């Protein structure tokens, strides 16, 4: 496998100003229920994933759990909304830019990597977590770090950075199955329909730790990319973006970020990177 392995330490940290944009308006014309006010009875709509254990998961009882859910809840509070004023909306990987453009949600916290392509369509607060692309394989798989993945059956999600990296760099000749969610890929991996599932290590660790999958899979720990998770907002909504950045800084300084890490990544034994500095994108 000819891949450029990256590490946070080796990567160059580029400090970008994510706040000042020439096209920033004075707020937008969102309807009240997407969260245009400062609380006080309003609801705020927030985009998350529904099927990523440890990050964004809709539980059978209708409640939500995960690191992204905790970050979103903390941020919403700082914007003036209590937990019971949040309406979570599922924003799947390929739908995120459009959900923000249409104003379906005020912000998105959904394992959403900041990249140049997406920045043409939306603005990002953060980053608030650094993850890395990795491979999940069956426990008895002979795929290792040195395996050429060209010709292998891989699974990822349409519109994800992981699918793009496979096609452009990691294994352009792999048979890449692109589903609409990672939960479909995990079933394909379990049944043997694919040889490996590839996406962020944070997501893969969460799946592998699920009770029904215990002992069935192994995570290779390859660090194939740097995935800087940002909170997506509508392009030009500088006011919300600045407030979210302030909220994220506070979440780190008051210990709530670390608590969310322990609560959500502890059970999966996911060894996360330290809290990123706002505006510090690891390339
Ligand atoms: N973080 C990557 C991305 O934004 C993969 C995870 C996801 O699909 O949400 O594409």
PDB file of C-alpha atoms and ligand atoms in Angstrom:
ATOM      1  CA  UNK A   1       0.000   0.000   0.000  1.00  0.00           C
ATOM      2  CA  UNK A   2       1.654   3.185  -1.135  1.00  0.00           C
ATOM      3  CA  UNK A   3       0.320   5.769   1.180  1.00  0.00           C
ATOM      4  CA  UNK A   4       1.639   8.858   2.761  1.00  0.00           C
ATOM      5  CA  UNK A   5       1.392   8.218   6.432  1.00  0.00           C
ATOM      6  CA  UNK A   6       0.929  11.345   8.444  1.00  0.00           C
ATOM      7  CA  UNK A   7       1.320  12.110  12.069  1.00  0.00           C
ATOM      8  CA  UNK A   8       0.183  15.135  13.947  1.00  0.00           C
ATOM      9  CA  UNK A   9       3.730  15.795  15.085  1.00  0.00           C
ATOM     10  CA  UNK A  10       5.190  15.702  11.611  1.00  0.00           C
ATOM     11  CA  UNK A  11       2.486  17.708   9.999  1.00  0.00           C
ATOM     12  CA  UNK A  12       2.762  21.412   9.569  1.00  0.00           C
ATOM     13  CA  UNK A  13       0.267  23.330  11.558  1.00  0.00           C
ATOM     14  CA  UNK A  14      -1.255  26.066   9.558  1.00  0.00           C
ATOM     15  CA  UNK A  15      -3.047  28.756  11.416  1.00  0.00           C
ATOM     16  CA  UNK A  16      -5.924  29.995   9.377  1.00  0.00           C
ATOM     17  CA  UNK A  17      -8.170  32.815  10.158  1.00  0.00           C
ATOM     18  CA  UNK A  18     -11.549  31.192  10.046  1.00  0.00           C
ATOM     19  CA  UNK A  19     -13.316  34.195  11.386  1.00  0.00           C
ATOM     20  CA  UNK A  20     -12.928  37.174   9.077  1.00  0.00           C
ATOM     21  CA  UNK A  21     -14.608  36.642   5.768  1.00  0.00           C
ATOM     22  CA  UNK A  22     -15.122  39.275   3.155  1.00  0.00           C
ATOM     23  CA  UNK A  23     -18.560  37.940   2.344  1.00  0.00           C
ATOM     24  CA  UNK A  24     -19.828  37.858   5.917  1.00  0.00           C
ATOM     25  CA  UNK A  25     -23.264  39.332   6.324  1.00  0.00           C
ATOM     26  CA  UNK A  26     -24.962  40.635   9.437  1.00  0.00           C
ATOM     27  CA  UNK A  27     -26.591  37.392  10.291  1.00  0.00           C
ATOM     28  CA  UNK A  28     -29.024  35.618   8.060  1.00  0.00           C
ATOM     29  CA  UNK A  29     -32.709  35.365   7.552  1.00  0.00           C
ATOM     30  CA  UNK A  30     -33.220  31.991   9.185  1.00  0.00           C
ATOM     31  CA  UNK A  31     -36.616  31.167  10.469  1.00  0.00           C
ATOM     32  CA  UNK A  32     -36.786  31.294  14.258  1.00  0.00           C
ATOM     33  CA  UNK A  33     -36.821  27.553  14.650  1.00  0.00           C
ATOM     34  CA  UNK A  34     -33.376  27.076  13.137  1.00  0.00           C
ATOM     35  CA  UNK A  35     -32.087  29.078  16.033  1.00  0.00           C
ATOM     36  CA  UNK A  36     -31.785  32.703  15.054  1.00  0.00           C
ATOM     37  CA  UNK A  37     -32.493  34.090  18.466  1.00  0.00           C
ATOM     38  CA  UNK A  38     -30.710  33.896  21.782  1.00  0.00           C
ATOM     39  CA  UNK A  39     -32.890  31.289  23.336  1.00  0.00           C
ATOM     40  CA  UNK A  40     -35.945  32.221  25.356  1.00  0.00           C
ATOM     41  CA  UNK A  41     -38.355  29.556  24.159  1.00  0.00           C
ATOM     42  CA  UNK A  42     -36.927  29.147  20.681  1.00  0.00           C
ATOM     43  CA  UNK A  43     -35.581  25.864  19.437  1.00  0.00           C
ATOM     44  CA  UNK A  44     -32.268  25.381  17.709  1.00  0.00           C
ATOM     45  CA  UNK A  45     -31.797  22.764  15.011  1.00  0.00           C
ATOM     46  CA  UNK A  46     -28.455  21.024  15.099  1.00  0.00           C
ATOM     47  CA  UNK A  47     -27.107  18.498  12.597  1.00  0.00           C
ATOM     48  CA  UNK A  48     -25.476  15.324  13.908  1.00  0.00           C
ATOM     49  CA  UNK A  49     -24.933  11.728  12.799  1.00  0.00           C
ATOM     50  CA  UNK A  50     -27.453   9.143  14.025  1.00  0.00           C
ATOM     51  CA  UNK A  51     -25.487   5.923  13.543  1.00  0.00           C
ATOM     52  CA  UNK A  52     -21.927   6.524  14.738  1.00  0.00           C
ATOM     53  CA  UNK A  53     -21.438   5.052  18.242  1.00  0.00           C
ATOM     54  CA  UNK A  54     -19.310   7.281  20.503  1.00  0.00           C
ATOM     55  CA  UNK A  55     -19.779  10.299  18.212  1.00  0.00           C
ATOM     56  CA  UNK A  56     -23.383  10.759  17.173  1.00  0.00           C
ATOM     57  CA  UNK A  57     -25.894   8.048  17.923  1.00  0.00           C
ATOM     58  CA  UNK A  58     -29.664   7.970  18.172  1.00  0.00           C
ATOM     59  CA  UNK A  59     -30.434   5.515  20.940  1.00  0.00           C
ATOM     60  CA  UNK A  60     -33.423   3.150  20.758  1.00  0.00           C
ATOM     61  CA  UNK A  61     -35.236   5.313  23.350  1.00  0.00           C
ATOM     62  CA  UNK A  62     -34.891   8.371  21.106  1.00  0.00           C
ATOM     63  CA  UNK A  63     -32.121  10.034  23.121  1.00  0.00           C
ATOM     64  CA  UNK A  64     -28.773  10.982  21.627  1.00  0.00           C
ATOM     65  CA  UNK A  65     -25.228  10.183  22.708  1.00  0.00           C
ATOM     66  CA  UNK A  66     -21.654  10.728  21.602  1.00  0.00           C
ATOM     67  CA  UNK A  67     -18.797  13.201  21.587  1.00  0.00           C
ATOM     68  CA  UNK A  68     -20.355  15.315  18.821  1.00  0.00           C
ATOM     69  CA  UNK A  69     -23.638  15.357  20.715  1.00  0.00           C
ATOM     70  CA  UNK A  70     -21.860  16.597  23.862  1.00  0.00           C
ATOM     71  CA  UNK A  71     -19.949  19.251  21.890  1.00  0.00           C
ATOM     72  CA  UNK A  72     -23.157  20.355  20.153  1.00  0.00           C
ATOM     73  CA  UNK A  73     -25.044  20.503  23.461  1.00  0.00           C
ATOM     74  CA  UNK A  74     -22.280  22.569  25.094  1.00  0.00           C
ATOM     75  CA  UNK A  75     -22.110  24.949  22.116  1.00  0.00           C
ATOM     76  CA  UNK A  76     -25.894  25.336  21.967  1.00  0.00           C
ATOM     77  CA  UNK A  77     -25.900  26.241  25.672  1.00  0.00           C
ATOM     78  CA  UNK A  78     -23.339  28.972  25.001  1.00  0.00           C
ATOM     79  CA  UNK A  79     -25.561  30.251  22.194  1.00  0.00           C
ATOM     80  CA  UNK A  80     -28.432  30.514  24.687  1.00  0.00           C
ATOM     81  CA  UNK A  81     -30.239  27.188  24.248  1.00  0.00           C
ATOM     82  CA  UNK A  82     -30.786  24.586  26.945  1.00  0.00           C
ATOM     83  CA  UNK A  83     -30.590  20.900  26.070  1.00  0.00           C
ATOM     84  CA  UNK A  84     -34.382  20.642  25.840  1.00  0.00           C
ATOM     85  CA  UNK A  85     -34.417  23.424  23.238  1.00  0.00           C
ATOM     86  CA  UNK A  86     -32.188  21.462  20.849  1.00  0.00           C
ATOM     87  CA  UNK A  87     -33.767  19.596  17.979  1.00  0.00           C
ATOM     88  CA  UNK A  88     -31.244  17.169  16.562  1.00  0.00           C
ATOM     89  CA  UNK A  89     -31.495  16.511  12.834  1.00  0.00           C
ATOM     90  CA  UNK A  90     -29.692  13.728  11.002  1.00  0.00           C
ATOM     91  CA  UNK A  91     -27.113  15.125   8.584  1.00  0.00           C
ATOM     92  CA  UNK A  92     -25.506  12.291   6.638  1.00  0.00           C
ATOM     93  CA  UNK A  93     -22.076  12.724   5.110  1.00  0.00           C
ATOM     94  CA  UNK A  94     -23.139  13.783   1.581  1.00  0.00           C
ATOM     95  CA  UNK A  95     -25.997  15.999   2.831  1.00  0.00           C
ATOM     96  CA  UNK A  96     -24.143  18.344   5.158  1.00  0.00           C
ATOM     97  CA  UNK A  97     -23.340  21.267   2.853  1.00  0.00           C
ATOM     98  CA  UNK A  98     -26.883  21.361   1.489  1.00  0.00           C
ATOM     99  CA  UNK A  99     -28.438  21.170   4.952  1.00  0.00           C
ATOM    100  CA  UNK A 100     -26.509  24.309   5.908  1.00  0.00           C
ATOM    101  CA  UNK A 101     -27.155  26.071   2.606  1.00  0.00           C
ATOM    102  CA  UNK A 102     -30.893  25.459   2.898  1.00  0.00           C
ATOM    103  CA  UNK A 103     -30.916  26.567   6.527  1.00  0.00           C
ATOM    104  CA  UNK A 104     -32.254  23.200   7.747  1.00  0.00           C
ATOM    105  CA  UNK A 105     -29.920  23.438  10.727  1.00  0.00           C
ATOM    106  CA  UNK A 106     -28.063  26.250  12.475  1.00  0.00           C
ATOM    107  CA  UNK A 107     -24.866  24.275  12.826  1.00  0.00           C
ATOM    108  CA  UNK A 108     -23.492  20.776  12.233  1.00  0.00           C
ATOM    109  CA  UNK A 109     -21.307  18.731  14.581  1.00  0.00           C
ATOM    110  CA  UNK A 110     -21.010  15.444  12.702  1.00  0.00           C
ATOM    111  CA  UNK A 111     -17.431  14.175  12.289  1.00  0.00           C
ATOM    112  CA  UNK A 112     -17.237  16.943   9.685  1.00  0.00           C
ATOM    113  CA  UNK A 113     -13.686  17.365   8.400  1.00  0.00           C
ATOM    114  CA  UNK A 114     -12.610  20.841   7.384  1.00  0.00           C
ATOM    115  CA  UNK A 115     -11.246  20.938   3.839  1.00  0.00           C
ATOM    116  CA  UNK A 116     -10.863  23.450   1.022  1.00  0.00           C
ATOM    117  CA  UNK A 117     -13.601  21.974  -1.133  1.00  0.00           C
ATOM    118  CA  UNK A 118     -16.184  22.152   1.639  1.00  0.00           C
ATOM    119  CA  UNK A 119     -15.021  25.644   2.631  1.00  0.00           C
ATOM    120  CA  UNK A 120     -16.285  26.867  -0.738  1.00  0.00           C
ATOM    121  CA  UNK A 121     -19.802  25.953   0.378  1.00  0.00           C
ATOM    122  CA  UNK A 122     -19.841  26.411   4.168  1.00  0.00           C
ATOM    123  CA  UNK A 123     -17.820  28.005   6.971  1.00  0.00           C
ATOM    124  CA  UNK A 124     -16.227  26.037   9.793  1.00  0.00           C
ATOM    125  CA  UNK A 125     -15.698  26.872  13.449  1.00  0.00           C
ATOM    126  CA  UNK A 126     -13.025  24.883  15.250  1.00  0.00           C
ATOM    127  CA  UNK A 127     -11.356  22.503  14.818  1.00  0.00           C
ATOM    128  CA  UNK A 128     -12.432  20.681  17.979  1.00  0.00           C
ATOM    129  CA  UNK A 129     -10.942  17.213  17.316  1.00  0.00           C
ATOM    130  CA  UNK A 130      -8.151  15.741  15.218  1.00  0.00           C
ATOM    131  CA  UNK A 131      -8.816  12.209  13.929  1.00  0.00           C
ATOM    132  CA  UNK A 132      -7.079  10.101  11.282  1.00  0.00           C
ATOM    133  CA  UNK A 133      -8.277   7.843   8.494  1.00  0.00           C
ATOM    134  CA  UNK A 134      -7.790   4.192   9.332  1.00  0.00           C
ATOM    135  CA  UNK A 135      -8.861   0.686   8.315  1.00  0.00           C
ATOM    136  CA  UNK A 136     -11.121  -1.705  10.199  1.00  0.00           C
ATOM    137  CA  UNK A 137     -10.773  -5.354   9.203  1.00  0.00           C
ATOM    138  CA  UNK A 138     -11.968  -8.695  10.553  1.00  0.00           C
ATOM    139  CA  UNK A 139      -9.983  -9.958  13.538  1.00  0.00           C
ATOM    140  CA  UNK A 140      -8.572 -12.829  11.446  1.00  0.00           C
ATOM    141  CA  UNK A 141      -7.838 -10.675   8.354  1.00  0.00           C
ATOM    142  CA  UNK A 142      -4.355 -10.854   6.842  1.00  0.00           C
ATOM    143  CA  UNK A 143      -4.503  -7.190   5.759  1.00  0.00           C
ATOM    144  CA  UNK A 144      -1.727  -5.256   7.489  1.00  0.00           C
ATOM    145  CA  UNK A 145      -0.031  -1.891   7.069  1.00  0.00           C
ATOM    146  CA  UNK A 146       2.011  -3.151   4.137  1.00  0.00           C
ATOM    147  CA  UNK A 147      -0.864  -4.706   2.177  1.00  0.00           C
ATOM    148  CA  UNK A 148      -1.587  -3.309  -1.279  1.00  0.00           C
ATOM    149  CA  UNK A 149      -5.261  -2.377  -1.150  1.00  0.00           C
ATOM    150  CA  UNK A 150      -5.626  -2.084  -4.922  1.00  0.00           C
ATOM    151  CA  UNK A 151      -7.979  -4.870  -5.966  1.00  0.00           C
ATOM    152  CA  UNK A 152      -9.365  -5.277  -2.436  1.00  0.00           C
ATOM    153  CA  UNK A 153     -13.016  -4.705  -1.614  1.00  0.00           C
ATOM    154  CA  UNK A 154     -13.231  -1.595   0.524  1.00  0.00           C
ATOM    155  CA  UNK A 155     -16.258   0.163   1.967  1.00  0.00           C
ATOM    156  CA  UNK A 156     -16.762   3.806   2.845  1.00  0.00           C
ATOM    157  CA  UNK A 157     -19.395   6.509   2.577  1.00  0.00           C
ATOM    158  CA  UNK A 158     -20.289   8.656  -0.426  1.00  0.00           C
ATOM    159  CA  UNK A 159     -18.969  12.187  -0.105  1.00  0.00           C
ATOM    160  CA  UNK A 160     -16.533  11.397   2.710  1.00  0.00           C
ATOM    161  CA  UNK A 161     -12.909  12.449   2.759  1.00  0.00           C
ATOM    162  CA  UNK A 162     -12.047   8.766   3.293  1.00  0.00           C
ATOM    163  CA  UNK A 163     -13.704   7.691   0.027  1.00  0.00           C
ATOM    164  CA  UNK A 164     -11.979  10.544  -1.777  1.00  0.00           C
ATOM    165  CA  UNK A 165      -8.581   9.614  -0.327  1.00  0.00           C
ATOM    166  CA  UNK A 166      -9.005   5.977  -1.429  1.00  0.00           C
ATOM    167  CA  UNK A 167      -9.853   7.026  -4.991  1.00  0.00           C
ATOM    168  CA  UNK A 168      -7.138   9.661  -5.297  1.00  0.00           C
ATOM    169  CA  UNK A 169      -4.285   8.322  -3.269  1.00  0.00           C
ATOM    170  CA  UNK A 170      -4.578   5.264  -1.080  1.00  0.00           C
ATOM    171  CA  UNK A 171      -5.771   2.649  -3.597  1.00  0.00           C
ATOM    172  CA  UNK A 172      -7.256   4.034  -6.830  1.00  0.00           C
ATOM    173  CA  UNK A 173      -7.766   0.491  -8.123  1.00  0.00           C
ATOM    174  CA  UNK A 174      -9.593  -0.833  -5.080  1.00  0.00           C
ATOM    175  CA  UNK A 175     -13.219  -1.926  -5.489  1.00  0.00           C
ATOM    176  CA  UNK A 176     -14.680   0.834  -3.395  1.00  0.00           C
ATOM    177  CA  UNK A 177     -18.242   0.333  -2.289  1.00  0.00           C
ATOM    178  CA  UNK A 178     -19.765   3.650  -1.284  1.00  0.00           C
ATOM    179  CA  UNK A 179     -22.747   3.486   1.024  1.00  0.00           C
ATOM    180  CA  UNK A 180     -24.796   6.242   2.549  1.00  0.00           C
ATOM    181  CA  UNK A 181     -23.669   5.416   6.102  1.00  0.00           C
ATOM    182  CA  UNK A 182     -20.919   3.582   7.952  1.00  0.00           C
ATOM    183  CA  UNK A 183     -23.413   1.281   9.642  1.00  0.00           C
ATOM    184  CA  UNK A 184     -24.139  -0.247   6.214  1.00  0.00           C
ATOM    185  CA  UNK A 185     -20.396  -0.759   5.725  1.00  0.00           C
ATOM    186  CA  UNK A 186     -20.009  -2.512   9.072  1.00  0.00           C
ATOM    187  CA  UNK A 187     -22.660  -5.039   8.063  1.00  0.00           C
ATOM    188  CA  UNK A 188     -20.830  -5.602   4.773  1.00  0.00           C
ATOM    189  CA  UNK A 189     -17.585  -6.145   6.675  1.00  0.00           C
ATOM    190  CA  UNK A 190     -19.210  -8.567   9.073  1.00  0.00           C
ATOM    191  CA  UNK A 191     -20.742 -10.621   6.275  1.00  0.00           C
ATOM    192  CA  UNK A 192     -17.471 -10.733   4.350  1.00  0.00           C
ATOM    193  CA  UNK A 193     -18.867  -8.737   1.410  1.00  0.00           C
ATOM    194  CA  UNK A 194     -15.952  -6.304   1.842  1.00  0.00           C
ATOM    195  CA  UNK A 195     -12.384  -6.782   3.111  1.00  0.00           C
ATOM    196  CA  UNK A 196     -12.088  -3.507   5.021  1.00  0.00           C
ATOM    197  CA  UNK A 197     -14.045  -0.484   6.155  1.00  0.00           C
ATOM    198  CA  UNK A 198     -12.187   2.789   5.920  1.00  0.00           C
ATOM    199  CA  UNK A 199     -12.964   6.060   7.661  1.00  0.00           C
ATOM    200  CA  UNK A 200     -11.804   8.041  10.695  1.00  0.00           C
ATOM    201  CA  UNK A 201     -10.247   6.020  13.525  1.00  0.00           C
ATOM    202  CA  UNK A 202     -12.611   7.742  15.986  1.00  0.00           C
ATOM    203  CA  UNK A 203     -15.628   6.301  14.160  1.00  0.00           C
ATOM    204  CA  UNK A 204     -14.120   2.856  13.611  1.00  0.00           C
ATOM    205  CA  UNK A 205     -13.129   2.514  17.279  1.00  0.00           C
ATOM    206  CA  UNK A 206     -16.722   3.278  18.280  1.00  0.00           C
ATOM    207  CA  UNK A 207     -18.128   0.577  16.013  1.00  0.00           C
ATOM    208  CA  UNK A 208     -15.548  -2.021  17.025  1.00  0.00           C
ATOM    209  CA  UNK A 209     -16.380  -1.517  20.719  1.00  0.00           C
ATOM    210  CA  UNK A 210     -20.095  -2.178  20.261  1.00  0.00           C
ATOM    211  CA  UNK A 211     -21.278  -5.155  22.292  1.00  0.00           C
ATOM    212  CA  UNK A 212     -22.465  -7.062  19.208  1.00  0.00           C
ATOM    213  CA  UNK A 213     -19.100  -6.650  17.460  1.00  0.00           C
ATOM    214  CA  UNK A 214     -16.722  -7.264  20.387  1.00  0.00           C
ATOM    215  CA  UNK A 215     -13.698  -9.299  19.309  1.00  0.00           C
ATOM    216  CA  UNK A 216     -14.788  -9.458  15.670  1.00  0.00           C
ATOM    217  CA  UNK A 217     -12.733  -6.628  14.187  1.00  0.00           C
ATOM    218  CA  UNK A 218      -9.339  -4.988  14.494  1.00  0.00           C
ATOM    219  CA  UNK A 219      -8.301  -1.400  13.862  1.00  0.00           C
ATOM    220  CA  UNK A 220      -4.958  -1.133  12.070  1.00  0.00           C
ATOM    221  CA  UNK A 221      -3.875   2.270  13.461  1.00  0.00           C
ATOM    222  CA  UNK A 222      -2.483   3.562  10.154  1.00  0.00           C
ATOM    223  CA  UNK A 223      -3.064   7.334  10.468  1.00  0.00           C
ATOM    224  CA  UNK A 224      -3.662   7.675   6.725  1.00  0.00           C
ATOM    225  CA  UNK A 225      -4.803  11.299   6.916  1.00  0.00           C
ATOM    226  CA  UNK A 226      -5.474  14.181   9.253  1.00  0.00           C
ATOM    227  CA  UNK A 227      -9.167  14.818   9.787  1.00  0.00           C
ATOM    228  CA  UNK A 228      -9.741  18.151  11.515  1.00  0.00           C
ATOM    229  CA  UNK A 229     -13.321  18.149  12.769  1.00  0.00           C
ATOM    230  CA  UNK A 230     -15.030  21.516  12.464  1.00  0.00           C
ATOM    231  CA  UNK A 231     -18.490  22.772  13.262  1.00  0.00           C
ATOM    232  CA  UNK A 232     -20.166  23.710  10.012  1.00  0.00           C
ATOM    233  CA  UNK A 233     -22.248  26.871   9.727  1.00  0.00           C
ATOM    234  CA  UNK A 234     -23.935  28.569   6.784  1.00  0.00           C
ATOM    235  CA  UNK A 235     -21.464  30.434   4.600  1.00  0.00           C
ATOM    236  CA  UNK A 236     -21.247  34.029   5.804  1.00  0.00           C
ATOM    237  CA  UNK A 237     -22.829  33.408   9.235  1.00  0.00           C
ATOM    238  CA  UNK A 238     -19.840  34.982  10.926  1.00  0.00           C
ATOM    239  CA  UNK A 239     -21.792  35.866  14.031  1.00  0.00           C
ATOM    240  CA  UNK A 240     -22.632  32.236  14.826  1.00  0.00           C
ATOM    241  CA  UNK A 241     -19.171  31.091  13.796  1.00  0.00           C
ATOM    242  CA  UNK A 242     -17.464  33.508  16.202  1.00  0.00           C
ATOM    243  CA  UNK A 243     -19.775  32.508  19.053  1.00  0.00           C
ATOM    244  CA  UNK A 244     -19.086  28.826  18.405  1.00  0.00           C
ATOM    245  CA  UNK A 245     -15.330  29.381  18.438  1.00  0.00           C
ATOM    246  CA  UNK A 246     -15.640  31.158  21.784  1.00  0.00           C
ATOM    247  CA  UNK A 247     -17.778  28.288  23.080  1.00  0.00           C
ATOM    248  CA  UNK A 248     -15.252  25.671  21.938  1.00  0.00           C
ATOM    249  CA  UNK A 249     -12.400  27.532  23.634  1.00  0.00           C
ATOM    250  CA  UNK A 250     -14.412  27.632  26.847  1.00  0.00           C
ATOM    251  CA  UNK A 251     -15.273  23.946  26.547  1.00  0.00           C
ATOM    252  CA  UNK A 252     -11.572  23.115  26.531  1.00  0.00           C
ATOM    253  CA  UNK A 253     -10.559  25.555  29.282  1.00  0.00           C
ATOM    254  CA  UNK A 254     -13.284  24.530  31.741  1.00  0.00           C
ATOM    255  CA  UNK A 255     -12.619  20.791  31.371  1.00  0.00           C
ATOM    256  CA  UNK A 256     -15.893  19.879  29.637  1.00  0.00           C
ATOM    257  CA  UNK A 257     -14.032  18.841  26.464  1.00  0.00           C
ATOM    258  CA  UNK A 258     -11.849  16.396  28.397  1.00  0.00           C
ATOM    259  CA  UNK A 259     -14.888  15.023  30.201  1.00  0.00           C
ATOM    260  CA  UNK A 260     -16.683  14.483  26.882  1.00  0.00           C
ATOM    261  CA  UNK A 261     -13.588  12.663  25.586  1.00  0.00           C
ATOM    262  CA  UNK A 262     -13.455  10.365  28.623  1.00  0.00           C
ATOM    263  CA  UNK A 263     -17.200   9.688  28.621  1.00  0.00           C
ATOM    264  CA  UNK A 264     -17.447   8.909  24.904  1.00  0.00           C
ATOM    265  CA  UNK A 265     -14.057   7.572  23.807  1.00  0.00           C
ATOM    266  CA  UNK A 266     -13.168   5.782  27.045  1.00  0.00           C
ATOM    267  CA  UNK A 267     -15.484   2.810  26.430  1.00  0.00           C
ATOM    268  CA  UNK A 268     -14.012   2.326  22.923  1.00  0.00           C
ATOM    269  CA  UNK A 269     -10.466   2.754  24.250  1.00  0.00           C
ATOM    270  CA  UNK A 270      -9.908   5.368  21.510  1.00  0.00           C
ATOM    271  CA  UNK A 271      -6.686   7.271  22.081  1.00  0.00           C
ATOM    272  CA  UNK A 272      -7.569  10.719  20.816  1.00  0.00           C
ATOM    273  CA  UNK A 273      -5.210  13.586  19.992  1.00  0.00           C
ATOM    274  CA  UNK A 274      -5.074  16.526  22.425  1.00  0.00           C
ATOM    275  CA  UNK A 275      -7.581  19.363  22.018  1.00  0.00           C
ATOM    276  CA  UNK A 276      -6.726  21.414  18.927  1.00  0.00           C
ATOM    277  CA  UNK A 277      -6.359  25.188  19.069  1.00  0.00           C
ATOM    278  CA  UNK A 278      -9.082  27.105  17.270  1.00  0.00           C
ATOM    279  CA  UNK A 279      -7.981  27.867  13.704  1.00  0.00           C
ATOM    280  CA  UNK A 280      -5.097  25.401  13.842  1.00  0.00           C
ATOM    281  CA  UNK A 281      -5.641  23.002  10.936  1.00  0.00           C
ATOM    282  CA  UNK A 282      -3.199  20.092  10.790  1.00  0.00           C
ATOM    283  CA  UNK A 283      -2.561  19.425   7.095  1.00  0.00           C
TER     284      UNK A 283
HETATM  285  N1  LIG B   1     -14.465  12.997   8.727  1.00  0.00           N
HETATM  286  C1  LIG B   1     -14.692  12.475   7.435  1.00  0.00           C
HETATM  287  C2  LIG B   1     -15.556  13.368   6.574  1.00  0.00           C
HETATM  288  O1  LIG B   1     -15.960  14.401   7.000  1.00  0.00           O
HETATM  289  C3  LIG B   1     -15.286  11.080   7.470  1.00  0.00           C
HETATM  290  C4  LIG B   1     -16.437  10.926   8.427  1.00  0.00           C
HETATM  291  C5  LIG B   1     -17.780  11.322   7.866  1.00  0.00           C
HETATM  292  O2  LIG B   1     -18.140  10.834   6.767  1.00  0.00           O
HETATM  293  O3  LIG B   1     -18.483  12.064   8.525  1.00  0.00           O
HETATM  294  O4  LIG B   1     -15.823  13.069   5.452  1.00  0.00           O
END
